[in-house]
Amino acid sequence: MRVISNYLQIALRILWRHKLMMNTIRFSILASLLSISLLALAVAVSAEAPVEYQVHFTAEDMAIDGRANEKSWSLAPLIKMVDRAYPSGKTLSPSITTVQALWSEQGLLVLFLCKDEDILATFTERDNRGFYKDDDVELFLDPDMDGTSYVQLAINALNTKMDVLRREPQWTDGGMPAFYDWDSGTESAVVVSGSLEDRTDRDESWTVELLFPWSSMSQATLNVLVSEGYGIDVLGGRSIPPKMGDKWKANLIRFDHGDKEGAGVLSTWSPFPDGDGAFISNNCVHYSTYWGVLVFVE
C-alpha cells in the first residue's frame, strides 16, 4: 500500500501543475481515469501470489538422525521463519526458526532448526489432541490444492508425533471428520542442544529431521480410508511420488512456548492475516488459502 501512496502523491502533483491549463471537463475525466488506475493497482498489489519453495531432488542416502551431515542439506534453499504469522512485522518471540526441504524416491524430507533458550515438551502419547501446548513443529500438505482434504504432521521436542488426515479445516461448520488412526509411517529424529523442562538453565536449540514417505499416501492406502467411510482422499488424482514440476500447497509452522505453558507463539513459513495469537494458532493454520506452494524440481 506504500507503493500505491507514492503513486498517488506523484499523480496529484502532476494534476495540480496542469489544472490551470485544462478546463474543468478534461480535469474531471483525467481524475476519473486516475482513480480507476489506482484502484486496479491496489487490487494487483493486494492480490499477492503465494510464497513458493523449490524442493530439490536428492539421490543421496539420507540418514534421518537429526544431524544433517549430508551434502544435499547444504544445497537446499533456506527458509527463515520469525513470527511470519504476523505480516505486519509485529515481533512476539526472539526465537528464530529455519527450515529446509528435499525430496527423494522415498519421500519428502524436512529439516527444522529451532533456536530456543527454554525447550518445553511433555507429551509422549502419539496423536495427543493437546499437542500444540508443547514446543513443536508442524507440516501441512494439500497435494491436490483443493482446500479440503489435507495432511497435518506434528513433532514435538521429545520426538512424539501426531499425524492426521483431515477432510476440511476442523473449525468449519462445527468441525469435520479427521482420521487420527492413520499412521503416516514418518521417520524422524530430534537433537536437543540443551535440556528439556529445566528452566534453571539456558538452552540453545533443537533440530528435527523427518522423512514423510510417499507410501503413506498411496492410492491403495487412501482407498481403504474411503471404504471405511472417511471419504478422505488428499491426492485428488495427483501422482505419488510427485513428478518434476508438480506443485502442492503446504505450510510449515512452529510453536514456541518460551517460559509460558499453554500460550505459544506461532511462526510460519507462509504468513496469515494479522490477528491475536489465539485467532491464528487455533484457526487460520488449517486454512490452505494462506499456505504457500512446494514446487518439486531437479
Short mmCIF file of C-alpha atoms in Angstrom, two decimals:
data_model
loop_
_atom_site.label_atom_id
_atom_site.label_comp_id
_atom_site.label_asym_id
_atom_site.label_seq_id
_atom_site.Cartn_x
_atom_site.Cartn_y
_atom_site.Cartn_z
CA MET A 1 0.00 0.00 0.00
CA ARG A 2 3.01 2.28 0.49
CA VAL A 3 3.68 1.91 -3.24
CA ILE A 4 0.12 2.99 -4.01
CA SER A 5 0.50 6.03 -1.75
CA ASN A 6 3.66 7.10 -3.58
CA TYR A 7 1.94 6.77 -6.95
CA LEU A 8 -0.97 8.84 -5.65
CA GLN A 9 1.28 11.65 -4.43
CA ILE A 10 3.11 11.83 -7.75
CA ALA A 11 -0.14 11.78 -9.70
CA LEU A 12 -1.67 14.57 -7.61
CA ARG A 13 1.38 16.79 -8.15
CA ILE A 14 1.05 16.30 -11.91
CA LEU A 15 -2.65 17.12 -11.80
CA TRP A 16 -2.06 20.26 -9.75
CA ARG A 17 0.59 21.57 -12.16
CA HIS A 18 -1.69 21.10 -15.14
CA LYS A 19 -5.00 22.02 -13.55
CA LEU A 20 -4.81 25.63 -14.57
CA MET A 21 -4.04 24.64 -18.16
CA MET A 22 -7.07 22.35 -18.54
CA ASN A 23 -10.73 23.07 -18.49
CA THR A 24 -12.98 21.52 -15.86
CA ILE A 25 -14.24 18.70 -18.07
CA ARG A 26 -10.82 17.48 -19.07
CA PHE A 27 -9.62 17.62 -15.48
CA SER A 28 -12.60 15.56 -14.31
CA ILE A 29 -12.05 12.92 -16.98
CA LEU A 30 -8.36 12.64 -16.13
CA ALA A 31 -9.10 12.43 -12.41
CA SER A 32 -11.63 9.65 -13.02
CA LEU A 33 -9.19 7.69 -15.15
CA LEU A 34 -6.53 8.15 -12.48
CA SER A 35 -8.86 6.80 -9.78
CA ILE A 36 -9.65 3.71 -11.86
CA SER A 37 -5.95 3.10 -12.49
CA LEU A 38 -5.10 3.45 -8.82
CA LEU A 39 -7.90 1.07 -7.88
CA ALA A 40 -6.60 -1.53 -10.32
CA LEU A 41 -3.12 -1.08 -8.92
CA ALA A 42 -4.41 -1.56 -5.38
CA VAL A 43 -6.12 -4.80 -6.37
CA ALA A 44 -2.96 -6.04 -8.07
CA VAL A 45 -0.78 -5.25 -5.06
CA SER A 46 -3.19 -6.76 -2.50
CA ALA A 47 -3.66 -9.97 -4.51
CA GLU A 48 -0.22 -11.29 -3.66
CA ALA A 49 0.86 -14.61 -5.10
CA PRO A 50 1.51 -17.34 -2.54
CA VAL A 51 5.09 -17.88 -1.46
CA GLU A 52 6.83 -20.74 -3.27
CA TYR A 53 9.69 -23.03 -2.31
CA GLN A 54 11.63 -25.16 -4.77
CA VAL A 55 12.09 -28.64 -3.30
CA HIS A 56 15.17 -30.16 -4.95
CA PHE A 57 15.51 -33.87 -5.64
CA THR A 58 18.26 -35.85 -3.94
CA ALA A 59 19.58 -39.31 -4.75
CA GLU A 60 21.88 -39.24 -1.75
CA ASP A 61 21.40 -41.80 1.01
CA MET A 62 19.90 -39.61 3.75
CA ALA A 63 20.26 -40.79 7.35
CA ILE A 64 17.35 -39.50 9.45
CA ASP A 65 19.35 -38.72 12.59
CA GLY A 66 18.76 -35.01 13.18
CA ARG A 67 22.37 -34.20 12.30
CA ALA A 68 22.01 -33.01 8.69
CA ASN A 69 25.51 -34.13 7.78
CA GLU A 70 24.66 -34.96 4.15
CA LYS A 71 25.84 -32.66 1.35
CA SER A 72 22.28 -32.35 0.00
CA TRP A 73 21.21 -30.31 3.02
CA SER A 74 23.92 -27.75 2.35
CA LEU A 75 22.48 -27.22 -1.15
CA ALA A 76 18.81 -26.93 -0.13
CA PRO A 77 17.42 -23.36 -0.05
CA LEU A 78 16.88 -21.97 3.45
CA ILE A 79 13.53 -20.69 4.75
CA LYS A 80 13.71 -18.24 7.65
CA MET A 81 10.62 -18.06 9.84
CA VAL A 82 10.30 -15.39 12.50
CA ASP A 83 6.74 -14.57 13.54
CA ARG A 84 5.66 -14.91 9.93
CA ALA A 85 2.13 -15.39 11.24
CA TYR A 86 2.10 -11.61 11.56
CA PRO A 87 2.77 -9.95 8.17
CA SER A 88 2.64 -6.52 9.85
CA GLY A 89 6.08 -7.27 11.24
CA LYS A 90 4.96 -7.40 14.86
CA THR A 91 7.53 -9.49 16.74
CA LEU A 92 6.50 -11.61 19.68
CA SER A 93 9.34 -14.10 20.01
CA PRO A 94 13.13 -13.81 19.70
CA SER A 95 13.33 -17.49 18.73
CA ILE A 96 14.48 -17.99 15.15
CA THR A 97 13.36 -20.98 13.07
CA THR A 98 14.94 -22.11 9.79
CA VAL A 99 13.62 -24.86 7.52
CA GLN A 100 14.92 -26.75 4.50
CA ALA A 101 13.23 -29.40 2.35
CA LEU A 102 14.27 -32.04 -0.19
CA TRP A 103 12.54 -34.92 -1.93
CA SER A 104 13.73 -38.37 -2.88
CA GLU A 105 12.30 -41.59 -4.27
CA GLN A 106 11.30 -42.48 -0.71
CA GLY A 107 9.54 -39.32 0.42
CA LEU A 108 9.60 -35.67 1.44
CA LEU A 109 12.49 -34.67 3.72
CA VAL A 110 12.21 -31.64 6.01
CA LEU A 111 14.77 -30.18 8.40
CA PHE A 112 13.78 -27.71 11.14
CA LEU A 113 16.36 -25.84 13.23
CA CYS A 114 14.68 -24.11 16.17
CA LYS A 115 16.62 -21.65 18.28
CA ASP A 116 15.24 -21.88 21.81
CA GLU A 117 16.51 -20.77 25.21
CA ASP A 118 13.88 -22.76 27.11
CA ILE A 119 12.75 -26.00 25.47
CA LEU A 120 9.45 -27.38 26.76
CA ALA A 121 7.86 -30.73 25.88
CA THR A 122 5.87 -33.24 27.93
CA PHE A 123 3.63 -35.26 25.60
CA THR A 124 4.77 -38.82 24.93
CA GLU A 125 1.42 -40.16 23.70
CA ARG A 126 1.07 -40.31 19.93
CA ASP A 127 -1.72 -38.21 18.36
CA ASN A 128 -2.42 -36.31 21.58
CA ARG A 129 -5.01 -33.59 20.89
CA GLY A 130 -3.16 -31.09 23.08
CA PHE A 131 0.00 -31.29 21.02
CA TYR A 132 0.15 -27.55 20.39
CA LYS A 133 0.82 -26.98 24.11
CA ASP A 134 4.34 -28.35 23.65
CA ASP A 135 7.21 -26.82 21.71
CA ASP A 136 6.61 -28.44 18.33
CA VAL A 137 7.00 -28.11 14.57
CA GLU A 138 4.28 -28.96 12.06
CA LEU A 139 3.91 -29.74 8.37
CA PHE A 140 0.65 -29.26 6.45
CA LEU A 141 0.22 -30.78 2.96
CA ASP A 142 -2.60 -30.39 0.42
CA PRO A 143 -1.32 -32.24 -2.70
CA ASP A 144 -4.31 -31.54 -4.94
CA MET A 145 -4.51 -27.90 -3.74
CA ASP A 146 -8.31 -28.07 -3.43
CA GLY A 147 -8.51 -26.55 0.07
CA THR A 148 -10.31 -29.53 1.59
CA SER A 149 -8.61 -32.84 2.44
CA TYR A 150 -5.09 -32.43 3.77
CA VAL A 151 -2.34 -33.88 5.97
CA GLN A 152 -1.23 -32.49 9.32
CA LEU A 153 2.01 -33.81 10.82
CA ALA A 154 3.41 -32.53 14.15
CA ILE A 155 6.56 -33.48 16.06
CA ASN A 156 7.50 -32.15 19.50
CA ALA A 157 10.90 -31.79 21.12
CA LEU A 158 10.55 -35.29 22.57
CA ASN A 159 10.11 -36.69 19.03
CA THR A 160 6.49 -37.59 19.76
CA LYS A 161 4.33 -37.47 16.63
CA MET A 162 0.81 -36.53 15.67
CA ASP A 163 -0.23 -37.42 12.11
CA VAL A 164 -3.77 -36.75 10.99
CA LEU A 165 -5.74 -36.87 7.75
CA ARG A 166 -8.35 -34.12 7.79
CA ARG A 167 -11.29 -33.76 5.43
CA GLU A 168 -11.71 -29.99 5.90
CA PRO A 169 -10.48 -27.33 8.31
CA GLN A 170 -11.73 -28.59 11.64
CA TRP A 171 -13.36 -25.33 12.76
CA THR A 172 -15.61 -25.15 9.69
CA ASP A 173 -19.29 -25.91 10.30
CA GLY A 174 -18.67 -27.15 13.82
CA GLY A 175 -15.81 -29.49 12.89
CA MET A 176 -15.34 -32.03 10.11
CA PRO A 177 -14.13 -35.66 10.31
CA ALA A 178 -10.45 -36.31 10.98
CA PHE A 179 -8.70 -39.67 10.85
CA TYR A 180 -6.23 -39.95 13.76
CA ASP A 181 -5.71 -43.71 13.42
CA TRP A 182 -3.87 -43.17 10.15
CA ASP A 183 -0.15 -43.83 10.58
CA SER A 184 1.92 -41.90 8.06
CA GLY A 185 5.00 -44.01 8.77
CA THR A 186 7.02 -40.81 9.13
CA GLU A 187 10.60 -41.38 10.26
CA SER A 188 12.02 -38.60 12.43
CA ALA A 189 14.85 -37.71 14.78
CA VAL A 190 15.26 -34.86 17.26
CA VAL A 191 18.54 -33.49 18.60
CA VAL A 192 18.36 -31.14 21.58
CA SER A 193 21.18 -28.71 22.36
CA GLY A 194 20.29 -28.06 25.97
CA SER A 195 17.80 -29.68 28.32
CA LEU A 196 14.07 -30.31 28.42
CA GLU A 197 11.81 -28.87 31.10
CA ASP A 198 14.67 -27.31 33.05
CA ARG A 199 14.03 -23.62 33.50
CA THR A 200 17.14 -23.02 35.58
CA ASP A 201 19.45 -23.18 32.56
CA ARG A 202 19.64 -21.57 29.12
CA ASP A 203 19.18 -23.88 26.14
CA GLU A 204 20.45 -23.31 22.62
CA SER A 205 18.28 -25.09 20.04
CA TRP A 206 16.55 -28.26 18.92
CA THR A 207 16.61 -29.85 15.48
CA VAL A 208 14.01 -32.04 13.77
CA GLU A 209 14.80 -34.09 10.69
CA LEU A 210 11.95 -36.06 9.13
CA LEU A 211 11.13 -38.27 6.17
CA PHE A 212 7.44 -38.27 5.18
CA PRO A 213 7.11 -41.39 2.98
CA TRP A 214 5.17 -41.36 -0.28
CA SER A 215 3.81 -44.80 0.61
CA SER A 216 1.63 -43.22 3.31
CA MET A 217 -0.43 -41.59 0.56
CA SER A 218 -0.53 -44.44 -1.93
CA GLN A 219 -3.86 -44.78 -3.68
CA ALA A 220 -4.35 -48.19 -2.05
CA THR A 221 -3.99 -46.61 1.41
CA LEU A 222 -6.42 -43.85 0.60
CA ASN A 223 -8.91 -46.29 -0.91
CA VAL A 224 -9.02 -48.11 2.43
CA LEU A 225 -9.89 -44.85 4.18
CA VAL A 226 -12.68 -44.16 1.72
CA SER A 227 -14.03 -47.71 2.13
CA GLU A 228 -14.11 -47.20 5.91
CA GLY A 229 -16.36 -44.20 5.49
CA TYR A 230 -13.92 -41.37 6.00
CA GLY A 231 -14.03 -40.25 2.38
CA ILE A 232 -10.59 -38.70 2.72
CA ASP A 233 -8.59 -38.50 -0.49
CA VAL A 234 -5.83 -35.94 -0.25
CA LEU A 235 -4.35 -36.78 -3.65
CA GLY A 236 -7.24 -35.94 -5.94
CA GLY A 237 -5.60 -37.91 -8.74
CA ARG A 238 -2.12 -36.44 -8.25
CA SER A 239 0.93 -38.62 -8.84
CA ILE A 240 2.73 -40.33 -5.93
CA PRO A 241 5.65 -39.86 -5.87
CA PRO A 242 5.22 -36.40 -7.42
CA LYS A 243 6.60 -35.66 -10.85
CA MET A 244 9.08 -32.94 -11.74
CA GLY A 245 7.26 -29.63 -11.79
CA ASP A 246 4.33 -30.79 -9.63
CA LYS A 247 3.04 -28.28 -7.09
CA TRP A 248 1.50 -28.92 -3.67
CA LYS A 249 0.01 -26.41 -1.25
CA ALA A 250 1.79 -26.61 2.08
CA ASN A 251 2.76 -24.75 5.20
CA LEU A 252 5.42 -25.09 7.86
CA ILE A 253 4.83 -23.85 11.39
CA ARG A 254 6.43 -23.82 14.81
CA PHE A 255 5.03 -23.31 18.29
CA ASP A 256 7.49 -21.82 20.80
CA HIS A 257 6.23 -21.62 24.35
CA GLY A 258 9.27 -19.96 25.87
CA ASP A 259 8.65 -19.76 29.59
CA LYS A 260 4.86 -19.79 29.30
CA GLU A 261 2.91 -23.02 29.22
CA GLY A 262 -0.18 -23.08 27.01
CA ALA A 263 0.48 -19.71 25.35
CA GLY A 264 2.78 -20.50 22.47
CA VAL A 265 4.00 -18.03 19.89
CA LEU A 266 3.41 -19.20 16.35
CA SER A 267 5.88 -18.78 13.49
CA THR A 268 5.04 -19.82 9.94
CA TRP A 269 6.59 -20.03 6.50
CA SER A 270 3.59 -18.53 4.69
CA PRO A 271 2.06 -15.55 6.56
CA PHE A 272 -1.51 -15.28 7.82
CA PRO A 273 -3.74 -12.23 8.28
CA ASP A 274 -2.93 -10.12 11.32
CA GLY A 275 -4.75 -11.11 14.46
CA ASP A 276 -4.14 -12.11 18.03
CA GLY A 277 -2.25 -15.30 18.83
CA ALA A 278 -5.36 -17.30 19.73
CA PHE A 279 -7.07 -16.50 16.43
CA ILE A 280 -4.08 -17.56 14.42
CA SER A 281 -2.99 -20.62 16.38
CA ASN A 282 -6.47 -22.05 16.79
CA ASN A 283 -7.93 -21.34 13.41
CA CYS A 284 -6.03 -19.89 10.47
CA VAL A 285 -3.30 -22.52 10.24
CA HIS A 286 -5.88 -25.00 8.96
CA TYR A 287 -6.99 -22.88 6.01
CA SER A 288 -4.90 -23.56 2.92
CA THR A 289 -5.95 -20.21 1.45
CA TYR A 290 -2.97 -18.81 3.35
CA TRP A 291 -0.49 -21.60 2.63
CA GLY A 292 2.48 -21.49 0.31
CA VAL A 293 3.35 -23.81 -2.58
CA LEU A 294 6.01 -26.50 -2.77
CA VAL A 295 7.43 -26.97 -6.29
CA PHE A 296 9.19 -30.29 -6.92
CA VAL A 297 12.28 -29.72 -9.08
CA GLU A 298 15.52 -31.47 -10.05
#
